[in-house]
Every structure is written in C-alpha cells, then in structure tokens.
Amino acid sequence: MSPSVKLAIGAGVIVIATAYLGYVGAAASWKYYVTPDECLSRADELLNSRIRVSGPVAAGSLRIAADRRQASFGLQGATGQLAVTYSGALPDNLAEEIDVVVEGILEPDRRLRGDKLLTRCASKYESLPGEARTDP
C-alpha cells in the first residue's frame, strides 16, 4: 500500500472520529426544556424521566442550606408552581425572581429533584438605554 493511501485512510479515520465526538457532545446540549406549567400538566408522562425545566424562581420560595450545597425553591409558572429540590454547587447569582434552568428527575410527589442548575441572566449583558454599544 502506498504512503498516500495510508495517509488518506488515517485522515479519514480522524475526520470520522472527530465528527462522531462532536455530534455526541452537541446532542447532550440539544435537550428541549419545558416550562413549569407544561411540566405540571404533563406530570404523569414525565414521572421518573430526566427533564429540563426553565422558569423564574418564585418570590419567597428560595431556601439555601448553610453550606450552599442544597437549595429548595419553586419555579413559577403562569398557573402554578413546581417544587424543586436541588443538590450540588449553587451558582453565585441564584436569587428569587430570576430565570433558571433545572435539570433532574420528576418524582412521583411531583417534585423535581435537580442535579444541574443554570441561571439565565441575559439582561445583565444588555446595554442600558442611552448607552453606546461597542463591538470589538
């Protein structure tokens, strides 16, 4: 076998392996998330399954453990509130009335046991009215 054929086969294997790993990594972040209202209305079909729920932390519901490794709160929907218990490292900017995404398992008591928590704070990065926007 000539060196150019060996080189072409090696390059092909590398391209296929890179494409596969890229797809597997990206597929994990493509998960769809539901709102607290959708989660509550579809609770029977979502029980014991891994889901992502996005919504604002309900006012007056946030309880954080002293070691900042656990929290419980409600995710506010338009018609109801989904109870969440989260275990893990908490984001520094976790607060009431900010949007979060919680990933975990919906248990039979209709409580979401979360193990991943992301805060969504897009307004933090928006320009204030009257400020000039500077792009690099």
mmCIF file of N, CA and C in Angstrom:
data_model
loop_
_atom_site.group_PDB
_atom_site.id
_atom_site.type_symbol
_atom_site.label_atom_id
_atom_site.label_comp_id
_atom_site.label_asym_id
_atom_site.label_seq_id
_atom_site.Cartn_x
_atom_site.Cartn_y
_atom_site.Cartn_z
ATOM 1 N N MET A 1 0.859 -1.174 0.000
ATOM 2 C CA MET A 1 0.000 0.000 0.000
ATOM 3 C C MET A 1 0.904 1.235 0.000
ATOM 4 N N SER A 2 0.585 2.182 -0.820
ATOM 5 C CA SER A 2 1.416 3.372 -0.951
ATOM 6 C C SER A 2 1.207 4.317 0.226
ATOM 7 N N PRO A 3 2.207 5.138 0.532
ATOM 8 C CA PRO A 3 2.097 6.080 1.654
ATOM 9 C C PRO A 3 0.917 7.049 1.520
ATOM 10 N N SER A 4 0.576 7.451 0.308
ATOM 11 C CA SER A 4 -0.540 8.391 0.145
ATOM 12 C C SER A 4 -1.877 7.737 0.477
ATOM 13 N N VAL A 5 -2.035 6.457 0.204
ATOM 14 C CA VAL A 5 -3.266 5.746 0.553
ATOM 15 C C VAL A 5 -3.372 5.607 2.071
ATOM 16 N N LYS A 6 -2.249 5.261 2.714
ATOM 17 C CA LYS A 6 -2.232 5.158 4.177
ATOM 18 C C LYS A 6 -2.574 6.506 4.819
ATOM 19 N N LEU A 7 -2.029 7.558 4.271
ATOM 20 C CA LEU A 7 -2.308 8.896 4.783
ATOM 21 C C LEU A 7 -3.786 9.253 4.608
ATOM 22 N N ALA A 8 -4.372 8.914 3.480
ATOM 23 C CA ALA A 8 -5.786 9.192 3.223
ATOM 24 C C ALA A 8 -6.681 8.393 4.170
ATOM 25 N N ILE A 9 -6.350 7.140 4.423
ATOM 26 C CA ILE A 9 -7.136 6.314 5.349
ATOM 27 C C ILE A 9 -7.035 6.882 6.766
ATOM 28 N N GLY A 10 -5.823 7.241 7.194
ATOM 29 C CA GLY A 10 -5.629 7.835 8.520
ATOM 30 C C GLY A 10 -6.403 9.128 8.686
ATOM 31 N N ALA A 11 -6.360 9.976 7.667
ATOM 32 C CA ALA A 11 -7.102 11.237 7.728
ATOM 33 C C ALA A 11 -8.603 10.978 7.782
ATOM 34 N N GLY A 12 -9.067 10.000 7.039
ATOM 35 C CA GLY A 12 -10.494 9.654 7.048
ATOM 36 C C GLY A 12 -10.952 9.178 8.418
ATOM 37 N N VAL A 13 -10.141 8.338 9.065
ATOM 38 C CA VAL A 13 -10.474 7.852 10.413
ATOM 39 C C VAL A 13 -10.539 9.021 11.392
ATOM 40 N N ILE A 14 -9.585 9.935 11.304
ATOM 41 C CA ILE A 14 -9.576 11.095 12.205
ATOM 42 C C ILE A 14 -10.798 11.979 11.981
ATOM 43 N N VAL A 15 -11.161 12.216 10.739
ATOM 44 C CA VAL A 15 -12.334 13.042 10.432
ATOM 45 C C VAL A 15 -13.607 12.392 10.957
ATOM 46 N N ILE A 16 -13.763 11.090 10.746
ATOM 47 C CA ILE A 16 -14.966 10.384 11.217
ATOM 48 C C ILE A 16 -15.028 10.398 12.739
ATOM 49 N N ALA A 17 -13.909 10.134 13.413
ATOM 50 C CA ALA A 17 -13.890 10.137 14.877
ATOM 51 C C ALA A 17 -14.210 11.523 15.433
ATOM 52 N N THR A 18 -13.649 12.562 14.842
ATOM 53 C CA THR A 18 -13.918 13.932 15.292
ATOM 54 C C THR A 18 -15.376 14.302 15.081
ATOM 55 N N ALA A 19 -15.939 13.947 13.949
ATOM 56 C CA ALA A 19 -17.348 14.241 13.668
ATOM 57 C C ALA A 19 -18.257 13.514 14.650
ATOM 58 N N TYR A 20 -17.957 12.260 14.945
ATOM 59 C CA TYR A 20 -18.770 11.492 15.887
ATOM 60 C C TYR A 20 -18.724 12.104 17.286
ATOM 61 N N LEU A 21 -17.525 12.416 17.767
ATOM 62 C CA LEU A 21 -17.395 13.011 19.102
ATOM 63 C C LEU A 21 -18.076 14.379 19.173
ATOM 64 N N GLY A 22 -17.975 15.157 18.110
ATOM 65 C CA GLY A 22 -18.666 16.445 18.069
ATOM 66 C C GLY A 22 -20.172 16.285 18.135
ATOM 67 N N TYR A 23 -20.704 15.315 17.411
ATOM 68 C CA TYR A 23 -22.153 15.065 17.423
ATOM 69 C C TYR A 23 -22.608 14.620 18.805
ATOM 70 N N VAL A 24 -21.892 13.685 19.426
ATOM 71 C CA VAL A 24 -22.269 13.187 20.749
ATOM 72 C C VAL A 24 -22.241 14.320 21.778
ATOM 73 N N GLY A 25 -21.211 15.157 21.719
ATOM 74 C CA GLY A 25 -21.120 16.270 22.659
ATOM 75 C C GLY A 25 -22.215 17.298 22.464
ATOM 76 N N ALA A 26 -22.525 17.607 21.223
ATOM 77 C CA ALA A 26 -23.556 18.606 20.941
ATOM 78 C C ALA A 26 -24.952 18.063 21.228
ATOM 79 N N ALA A 27 -25.172 16.783 21.009
ATOM 80 C CA ALA A 27 -26.506 16.204 21.213
ATOM 81 C C ALA A 27 -26.963 16.349 22.658
ATOM 82 N N ALA A 28 -26.025 16.301 23.598
ATOM 83 C CA ALA A 28 -26.385 16.448 25.008
ATOM 84 C C ALA A 28 -26.935 17.837 25.297
ATOM 85 N N SER A 29 -26.495 18.854 24.581
ATOM 86 C CA SER A 29 -26.958 20.213 24.838
ATOM 87 C C SER A 29 -28.202 20.565 24.025
ATOM 88 N N TRP A 30 -28.684 19.671 23.198
ATOM 89 C CA TRP A 30 -29.866 19.924 22.374
ATOM 90 C C TRP A 30 -31.166 19.567 23.073
ATOM 91 N N LYS A 31 -31.087 19.135 24.324
ATOM 92 C CA LYS A 31 -32.298 18.735 25.027
ATOM 93 C C LYS A 31 -33.275 19.901 25.113
ATOM 94 N N TYR A 32 -34.500 19.605 24.837
ATOM 95 C CA TYR A 32 -35.575 20.579 24.923
ATOM 96 C C TYR A 32 -35.950 20.766 26.389
ATOM 97 N N TYR A 33 -36.330 21.947 26.775
ATOM 98 C CA TYR A 33 -36.823 22.125 28.128
ATOM 99 C C TYR A 33 -38.277 22.567 28.117
ATOM 100 N N VAL A 34 -38.949 22.314 29.238
ATOM 101 C CA VAL A 34 -40.364 22.640 29.375
ATOM 102 C C VAL A 34 -40.515 23.741 30.419
ATOM 103 N N THR A 35 -41.673 24.372 30.415
ATOM 104 C CA THR A 35 -41.987 25.383 31.420
ATOM 105 C C THR A 35 -42.566 24.684 32.646
ATOM 106 N N PRO A 36 -42.623 25.360 33.785
ATOM 107 C CA PRO A 36 -43.235 24.749 34.967
ATOM 108 C C PRO A 36 -44.684 24.315 34.712
ATOM 109 N N ASP A 37 -45.454 25.122 33.969
ATOM 110 C CA ASP A 37 -46.848 24.752 33.683
ATOM 111 C C ASP A 37 -46.931 23.495 32.823
ATOM 112 N N GLU A 38 -46.059 23.397 31.796
ATOM 113 C CA GLU A 38 -46.049 22.198 30.956
ATOM 114 C C GLU A 38 -45.665 20.972 31.774
ATOM 115 N N CYS A 39 -44.697 21.140 32.661
ATOM 116 C CA CYS A 39 -44.257 20.028 33.495
ATOM 117 C C CYS A 39 -45.386 19.547 34.403
ATOM 118 N N LEU A 40 -46.103 20.476 35.011
ATOM 119 C CA LEU A 40 -47.202 20.100 35.901
ATOM 120 C C LEU A 40 -48.357 19.456 35.138
ATOM 121 N N SER A 41 -48.665 19.973 33.952
ATOM 122 C CA SER A 41 -49.786 19.412 33.191
ATOM 123 C C SER A 41 -49.445 18.053 32.572
ATOM 124 N N ARG A 42 -48.158 17.794 32.322
ATOM 125 C CA ARG A 42 -47.742 16.521 31.732
ATOM 126 C C ARG A 42 -47.030 15.639 32.759
ATOM 127 N N ALA A 43 -47.275 15.869 34.030
ATOM 128 C CA ALA A 43 -46.549 15.179 35.096
ATOM 129 C C ALA A 43 -46.638 13.666 34.989
ATOM 130 N N ASP A 44 -47.808 13.135 34.649
ATOM 131 C CA ASP A 44 -47.952 11.675 34.588
ATOM 132 C C ASP A 44 -47.029 11.048 33.550
ATOM 133 N N GLU A 45 -46.854 11.683 32.405
ATOM 134 C CA GLU A 45 -45.979 11.121 31.376
ATOM 135 C C GLU A 45 -44.502 11.426 31.631
ATOM 136 N N LEU A 46 -44.214 12.457 32.433
ATOM 137 C CA LEU A 46 -42.828 12.839 32.698
ATOM 138 C C LEU A 46 -42.251 12.232 33.975
ATOM 139 N N LEU A 47 -43.098 11.547 34.770
ATOM 140 C CA LEU A 47 -42.630 10.966 36.025
ATOM 141 C C LEU A 47 -41.428 10.063 35.805
ATOM 142 N N ASN A 48 -40.460 10.180 36.694
ATOM 143 C CA ASN A 48 -39.249 9.360 36.697
ATOM 144 C C ASN A 48 -38.412 9.487 35.426
ATOM 145 N N SER A 49 -38.622 10.536 34.668
ATOM 146 C CA SER A 49 -37.796 10.745 33.480
ATOM 147 C C SER A 49 -36.944 11.988 33.683
ATOM 148 N N ARG A 50 -35.828 12.033 32.983
ATOM 149 C CA ARG A 50 -34.902 13.157 33.080
ATOM 150 C C ARG A 50 -35.418 14.290 32.197
ATOM 151 N N ILE A 51 -35.589 15.462 32.788
ATOM 152 C CA ILE A 51 -36.122 16.613 32.062
ATOM 153 C C ILE A 51 -35.366 17.877 32.447
ATOM 154 N N ARG A 52 -35.558 18.898 31.616
ATOM 155 C CA ARG A 52 -35.080 20.256 31.912
ATOM 156 C C ARG A 52 -36.297 21.143 32.016
ATOM 157 N N VAL A 53 -36.314 21.970 33.051
ATOM 158 C CA VAL A 53 -37.427 22.897 33.254
ATOM 159 C C VAL A 53 -36.840 24.299 33.399
ATOM 160 N N SER A 54 -37.443 25.251 32.690
ATOM 161 C CA SER A 54 -36.972 26.624 32.737
ATOM 162 C C SER A 54 -38.083 27.538 33.225
ATOM 163 N N GLY A 55 -37.749 28.404 34.155
ATOM 164 C CA GLY A 55 -38.714 29.368 34.657
ATOM 165 C C GLY A 55 -38.097 30.211 35.751
ATOM 166 N N PRO A 56 -38.819 31.215 36.212
ATOM 167 C CA PRO A 56 -38.314 32.081 37.278
ATOM 168 C C PRO A 56 -38.474 31.441 38.656
ATOM 169 N N VAL A 57 -37.507 31.710 39.532
ATOM 170 C CA VAL A 57 -37.606 31.260 40.918
ATOM 171 C C VAL A 57 -38.711 32.079 41.579
ATOM 172 N N ALA A 58 -39.685 31.394 42.166
ATOM 173 C CA ALA A 58 -40.840 32.071 42.766
ATOM 174 C C ALA A 58 -40.412 32.929 43.948
ATOM 175 N N ALA A 59 -41.003 34.105 44.052
ATOM 176 C CA ALA A 59 -40.720 35.026 45.151
ATOM 177 C C ALA A 59 -41.075 34.377 46.486
ATOM 178 N N GLY A 60 -40.183 34.489 47.457
ATOM 179 C CA GLY A 60 -40.422 33.964 48.798
ATOM 180 C C GLY A 60 -40.226 32.466 48.939
ATOM 181 N N SER A 61 -39.757 31.782 47.893
ATOM 182 C CA SER A 61 -39.662 30.323 47.971
ATOM 183 C C SER A 61 -38.240 29.789 48.119
ATOM 184 N N LEU A 62 -37.238 30.614 47.934
ATOM 185 C CA LEU A 62 -35.852 30.141 47.904
ATOM 186 C C LEU A 62 -35.323 29.881 49.305
ATOM 187 N N ARG A 63 -34.858 28.635 49.532
ATOM 188 C CA ARG A 63 -34.242 28.233 50.793
ATOM 189 C C ARG A 63 -32.898 27.606 50.444
ATOM 190 N N ILE A 64 -31.804 28.191 50.961
ATOM 191 C CA ILE A 64 -30.460 27.710 50.661
ATOM 192 C C ILE A 64 -29.818 27.191 51.944
ATOM 193 N N ALA A 65 -29.219 25.989 51.879
ATOM 194 C CA ALA A 65 -28.532 25.400 53.028
ATOM 195 C C ALA A 65 -27.303 26.233 53.376
ATOM 196 N N ALA A 66 -26.875 26.162 54.623
ATOM 197 C CA ALA A 66 -25.743 26.954 55.101
ATOM 198 C C ALA A 66 -24.459 26.663 54.320
ATOM 199 N N ASP A 67 -24.275 25.432 53.872
ATOM 200 C CA ASP A 67 -23.055 25.082 53.132
ATOM 201 C C ASP A 67 -23.166 25.360 51.635
ATOM 202 N N ARG A 68 -24.284 25.917 51.205
ATOM 203 C CA ARG A 68 -24.545 26.251 49.797
ATOM 204 C C ARG A 68 -24.400 25.052 48.866
ATOM 205 N N ARG A 69 -24.765 23.863 49.360
ATOM 206 C CA ARG A 69 -24.717 22.659 48.538
ATOM 207 C C ARG A 69 -26.118 22.124 48.259
ATOM 208 N N GLN A 70 -27.138 22.749 48.832
ATOM 209 C CA GLN A 70 -28.522 22.333 48.596
ATOM 210 C C GLN A 70 -29.424 23.554 48.623
ATOM 211 N N ALA A 71 -30.483 23.466 47.830
ATOM 212 C CA ALA A 71 -31.474 24.538 47.821
ATOM 213 C C ALA A 71 -32.828 23.941 47.480
ATOM 214 N N SER A 72 -33.860 24.585 47.950
ATOM 215 C CA SER A 72 -35.222 24.229 47.546
ATOM 216 C C SER A 72 -35.926 25.530 47.190
ATOM 217 N N PHE A 73 -36.749 25.443 46.165
ATOM 218 C CA PHE A 73 -37.469 26.622 45.691
ATOM 219 C C PHE A 73 -38.595 26.170 44.782
ATOM 220 N N GLY A 74 -39.411 27.117 44.406
ATOM 221 C CA GLY A 74 -40.479 26.855 43.447
ATOM 222 C C GLY A 74 -40.160 27.540 42.131
ATOM 223 N N LEU A 75 -40.496 26.883 41.043
ATOM 224 C CA LEU A 75 -40.400 27.526 39.729
ATOM 225 C C LEU A 75 -41.793 28.021 39.393
ATOM 226 N N GLN A 76 -41.907 29.311 39.173
ATOM 227 C CA GLN A 76 -43.206 29.943 38.956
ATOM 228 C C GLN A 76 -43.647 29.807 37.511
ATOM 229 N N GLY A 77 -44.850 29.276 37.325
ATOM 230 C CA GLY A 77 -45.471 29.232 36.013
ATOM 231 C C GLY A 77 -46.617 30.219 35.978
ATOM 232 N N ALA A 78 -47.316 30.271 34.867
ATOM 233 C CA ALA A 78 -48.459 31.180 34.752
ATOM 234 C C ALA A 78 -49.622 30.719 35.619
ATOM 235 N N THR A 79 -49.765 29.397 35.786
ATOM 236 C CA THR A 79 -50.919 28.869 36.519
ATOM 237 C C THR A 79 -50.552 28.090 37.768
ATOM 238 N N GLY A 80 -49.279 27.823 37.983
ATOM 239 C CA GLY A 80 -48.893 27.028 39.147
ATOM 240 C C GLY A 80 -47.420 27.162 39.453
ATOM 241 N N GLN A 81 -47.001 26.404 40.453
ATOM 242 C CA GLN A 81 -45.627 26.451 40.902
ATOM 243 C C GLN A 81 -45.101 25.020 41.023
ATOM 244 N N LEU A 82 -43.927 24.767 40.453
ATOM 245 C CA LEU A 82 -43.300 23.458 40.508
ATOM 246 C C LEU A 82 -42.255 23.471 41.616
ATOM 247 N N ALA A 83 -42.386 22.543 42.568
ATOM 248 C CA ALA A 83 -41.429 22.447 43.662
ATOM 249 C C ALA A 83 -40.134 21.806 43.162
ATOM 250 N N VAL A 84 -39.001 22.388 43.575
ATOM 251 C CA VAL A 84 -37.686 21.901 43.152
ATOM 252 C C VAL A 84 -36.811 21.723 44.385
ATOM 253 N N THR A 85 -36.101 20.597 44.429
ATOM 254 C CA THR A 85 -35.056 20.380 45.418
ATOM 255 C C THR A 85 -33.787 20.121 44.636
ATOM 256 N N TYR A 86 -32.765 20.921 44.894
ATOM 257 C CA TYR A 86 -31.523 20.825 44.141
ATOM 258 C C TYR A 86 -30.372 20.479 45.072
ATOM 259 N N SER A 87 -29.515 19.559 44.631
ATOM 260 C CA SER A 87 -28.305 19.202 45.365
ATOM 261 C C SER A 87 -27.115 19.395 44.447
ATOM 262 N N GLY A 88 -26.136 20.151 44.909
ATOM 263 C CA GLY A 88 -24.931 20.417 44.126
ATOM 264 C C GLY A 88 -24.467 21.836 44.378
ATOM 265 N N ALA A 89 -23.420 22.218 43.675
ATOM 266 C CA ALA A 89 -22.887 23.573 43.816
ATOM 267 C C ALA A 89 -23.893 24.581 43.263
ATOM 268 N N LEU A 90 -24.145 25.615 44.017
ATOM 269 C CA LEU A 90 -25.105 26.641 43.613
ATOM 270 C C LEU A 90 -24.406 27.780 42.882
ATOM 271 N N PRO A 91 -25.022 28.296 41.837
ATOM 272 C CA PRO A 91 -24.463 29.483 41.170
ATOM 273 C C PRO A 91 -24.482 30.669 42.136
ATOM 274 N N ASP A 92 -23.481 31.529 42.037
ATOM 275 C CA ASP A 92 -23.386 32.686 42.929
ATOM 276 C C ASP A 92 -24.562 33.641 42.773
ATOM 277 N N ASN A 93 -25.102 33.748 41.556
ATOM 278 C CA ASN A 93 -26.169 34.720 41.324
ATOM 279 C C ASN A 93 -27.570 34.127 41.460
ATOM 280 N N LEU A 94 -27.700 32.981 42.109
ATOM 281 C CA LEU A 94 -29.026 32.398 42.334
ATOM 282 C C LEU A 94 -29.812 33.290 43.286
ATOM 283 N N ALA A 95 -30.980 33.712 42.852
ATOM 284 C CA ALA A 95 -31.828 34.576 43.666
ATOM 285 C C ALA A 95 -33.277 34.390 43.237
ATOM 286 N N GLU A 96 -34.174 34.937 44.022
ATOM 287 C CA GLU A 96 -35.596 34.870 43.684
ATOM 288 C C GLU A 96 -35.889 35.753 42.477
ATOM 289 N N GLU A 97 -36.866 35.338 41.700
ATOM 290 C CA GLU A 97 -37.382 36.065 40.543
ATOM 291 C C GLU A 97 -36.389 36.175 39.380
ATOM 292 N N ILE A 98 -35.362 35.314 39.344
ATOM 293 C CA ILE A 98 -34.521 35.262 38.151
ATOM 294 C C ILE A 98 -34.801 33.938 37.437
ATOM 295 N N ASP A 99 -34.583 33.924 36.136
ATOM 296 C CA ASP A 99 -34.824 32.718 35.352
ATOM 297 C C ASP A 99 -33.691 31.717 35.556
ATOM 298 N N VAL A 100 -34.087 30.450 35.740
ATOM 299 C CA VAL A 100 -33.122 29.366 35.890
ATOM 300 C C VAL A 100 -33.552 28.197 35.009
ATOM 301 N N VAL A 101 -32.612 27.315 34.740
ATOM 302 C CA VAL A 101 -32.897 26.041 34.079
ATOM 303 C C VAL A 101 -32.427 24.959 35.034
ATOM 304 N N VAL A 102 -33.342 24.061 35.391
ATOM 305 C CA VAL A 102 -33.025 22.967 36.308
ATOM 306 C C VAL A 102 -33.169 21.665 35.542
ATOM 307 N N GLU A 103 -32.151 20.821 35.625
ATOM 308 C CA GLU A 103 -32.202 19.509 35.002
ATOM 309 C C GLU A 103 -32.217 18.465 36.109
ATOM 310 N N GLY A 104 -33.136 17.514 35.992
ATOM 311 C CA GLY A 104 -33.235 16.478 37.005
ATOM 312 C C GLY A 104 -34.351 15.500 36.683
ATOM 313 N N ILE A 105 -34.850 14.838 37.726
ATOM 314 C CA ILE A 105 -35.874 13.804 37.570
ATOM 315 C C ILE A 105 -37.132 14.237 38.305
ATOM 316 N N LEU A 106 -38.258 14.127 37.627
ATOM 317 C CA LEU A 106 -39.549 14.438 38.243
ATOM 318 C C LEU A 106 -40.012 13.210 39.018
ATOM 319 N N GLU A 107 -40.176 13.386 40.315
ATOM 320 C CA GLU A 107 -40.532 12.275 41.180
ATOM 321 C C GLU A 107 -42.045 12.174 41.356
ATOM 322 N N PRO A 108 -42.524 11.026 41.861
ATOM 323 C CA PRO A 108 -43.977 10.817 41.996
ATOM 324 C C PRO A 108 -44.700 11.873 42.828
ATOM 325 N N ASP A 109 -43.999 12.527 43.753
ATOM 326 C CA ASP A 109 -44.634 13.589 44.536
ATOM 327 C C ASP A 109 -44.690 14.908 43.765
ATOM 328 N N ARG A 110 -44.352 14.846 42.447
ATOM 329 C CA ARG A 110 -44.362 15.988 41.531
ATOM 330 C C ARG A 110 -43.372 17.066 41.941
ATOM 331 N N ARG A 111 -42.281 16.614 42.533
ATOM 332 C CA ARG A 111 -41.170 17.486 42.907
ATOM 333 C C ARG A 111 -40.012 17.147 41.980
ATOM 334 N N LEU A 112 -39.376 18.178 41.460
ATOM 335 C CA LEU A 112 -38.230 17.984 40.584
ATOM 336 C C LEU A 112 -36.975 17.894 41.443
ATOM 337 N N ARG A 113 -36.295 16.755 41.393
ATOM 338 C CA ARG A 113 -35.025 16.568 42.105
ATOM 339 C C ARG A 113 -33.911 16.919 41.129
ATOM 340 N N GLY A 114 -33.389 18.129 41.261
ATOM 341 C CA GLY A 114 -32.410 18.630 40.309
ATOM 342 C C GLY A 114 -30.979 18.300 40.676
ATOM 343 N N ASP A 115 -30.165 18.075 39.629
ATOM 344 C CA ASP A 115 -28.738 17.874 39.845
ATOM 345 C C ASP A 115 -27.890 18.806 38.968
ATOM 346 N N LYS A 116 -28.547 19.582 38.113
ATOM 347 C CA LYS A 116 -27.875 20.619 37.330
ATOM 348 C C LYS A 116 -28.714 21.879 37.410
ATOM 349 N N LEU A 117 -28.077 23.015 37.625
ATOM 350 C CA LEU A 117 -28.781 24.279 37.775
ATOM 351 C C LEU A 117 -27.997 25.382 37.079
ATOM 352 N N LEU A 118 -28.661 26.048 36.157
ATOM 353 C CA LEU A 118 -28.057 27.165 35.431
ATOM 354 C C LEU A 118 -28.924 28.390 35.621
ATOM 355 N N THR A 119 -28.292 29.525 35.839
ATOM 356 C CA THR A 119 -29.054 30.769 35.904
ATOM 357 C C THR A 119 -29.051 31.403 34.525
ATOM 358 N N ARG A 120 -30.151 32.032 34.187
ATOM 359 C CA ARG A 120 -30.278 32.718 32.896
ATOM 360 C C ARG A 120 -30.418 34.192 33.207
ATOM 361 N N CYS A 121 -29.429 34.947 32.846
ATOM 362 C CA CYS A 121 -29.428 36.365 33.188
ATOM 363 C C CYS A 121 -29.003 37.195 31.988
ATOM 364 N N ALA A 122 -29.730 37.097 30.894
ATOM 365 C CA ALA A 122 -29.367 37.814 29.672
ATOM 366 C C ALA A 122 -29.405 39.319 29.860
ATOM 367 N N SER A 123 -30.313 39.817 30.695
ATOM 368 C CA SER A 123 -30.426 41.261 30.870
ATOM 369 C C SER A 123 -29.163 41.859 31.477
ATOM 370 N N LYS A 124 -28.381 41.051 32.164
ATOM 371 C CA LYS A 124 -27.137 41.515 32.762
ATOM 372 C C LYS A 124 -26.159 41.988 31.698
ATOM 373 N N TYR A 125 -26.292 41.436 30.483
ATOM 374 C CA TYR A 125 -25.347 41.734 29.429
ATOM 375 C C TYR A 125 -25.905 42.671 28.358
ATOM 376 N N GLU A 126 -27.113 43.184 28.552
ATOM 377 C CA GLU A 126 -27.699 44.106 27.592
ATOM 378 C C GLU A 126 -27.268 45.528 27.915
ATOM 379 N N SER A 127 -27.203 46.358 26.898
ATOM 380 C CA SER A 127 -26.863 47.765 27.092
ATOM 381 C C SER A 127 -28.010 48.476 27.795
ATOM 382 N N LEU A 128 -27.657 49.435 28.628
ATOM 383 C CA LEU A 128 -28.669 50.257 29.264
ATOM 384 C C LEU A 128 -29.184 51.268 28.253
ATOM 385 N N PRO A 129 -30.421 51.763 28.420
ATOM 386 C CA PRO A 129 -30.924 52.771 27.490
ATOM 387 C C PRO A 129 -30.003 53.987 27.464
ATOM 388 N N GLY A 130 -29.669 54.437 26.256
ATOM 389 C CA GLY A 130 -28.814 55.597 26.096
ATOM 390 C C GLY A 130 -27.336 55.293 26.060
ATOM 391 N N GLU A 131 -26.936 54.047 26.394
ATOM 392 C CA GLU A 131 -25.525 53.679 26.342
ATOM 393 C C GLU A 131 -25.142 53.336 24.921
ATOM 394 N N ALA A 132 -23.955 53.724 24.543
ATOM 395 C CA ALA A 132 -23.456 53.361 23.211
ATOM 396 C C ALA A 132 -22.963 51.931 23.268
ATOM 397 N N ARG A 133 -23.225 51.202 22.210
ATOM 398 C CA ARG A 133 -22.777 49.822 22.121
ATOM 399 C C ARG A 133 -21.450 49.797 21.383
ATOM 400 N N THR A 134 -20.492 49.108 21.957
ATOM 401 C CA THR A 134 -19.186 48.986 21.306
ATOM 402 C C THR A 134 -18.899 47.528 21.044
ATOM 403 N N ASP A 135 -18.742 47.174 19.801
ATOM 404 C CA ASP A 135 -18.388 45.814 19.425
ATOM 405 C C ASP A 135 -16.909 45.773 19.117
ATOM 406 N N PRO A 136 -16.230 44.699 19.527
ATOM 407 C CA PRO A 136 -14.801 44.611 19.233
ATOM 408 C C PRO A 136 -14.541 44.449 17.757
#
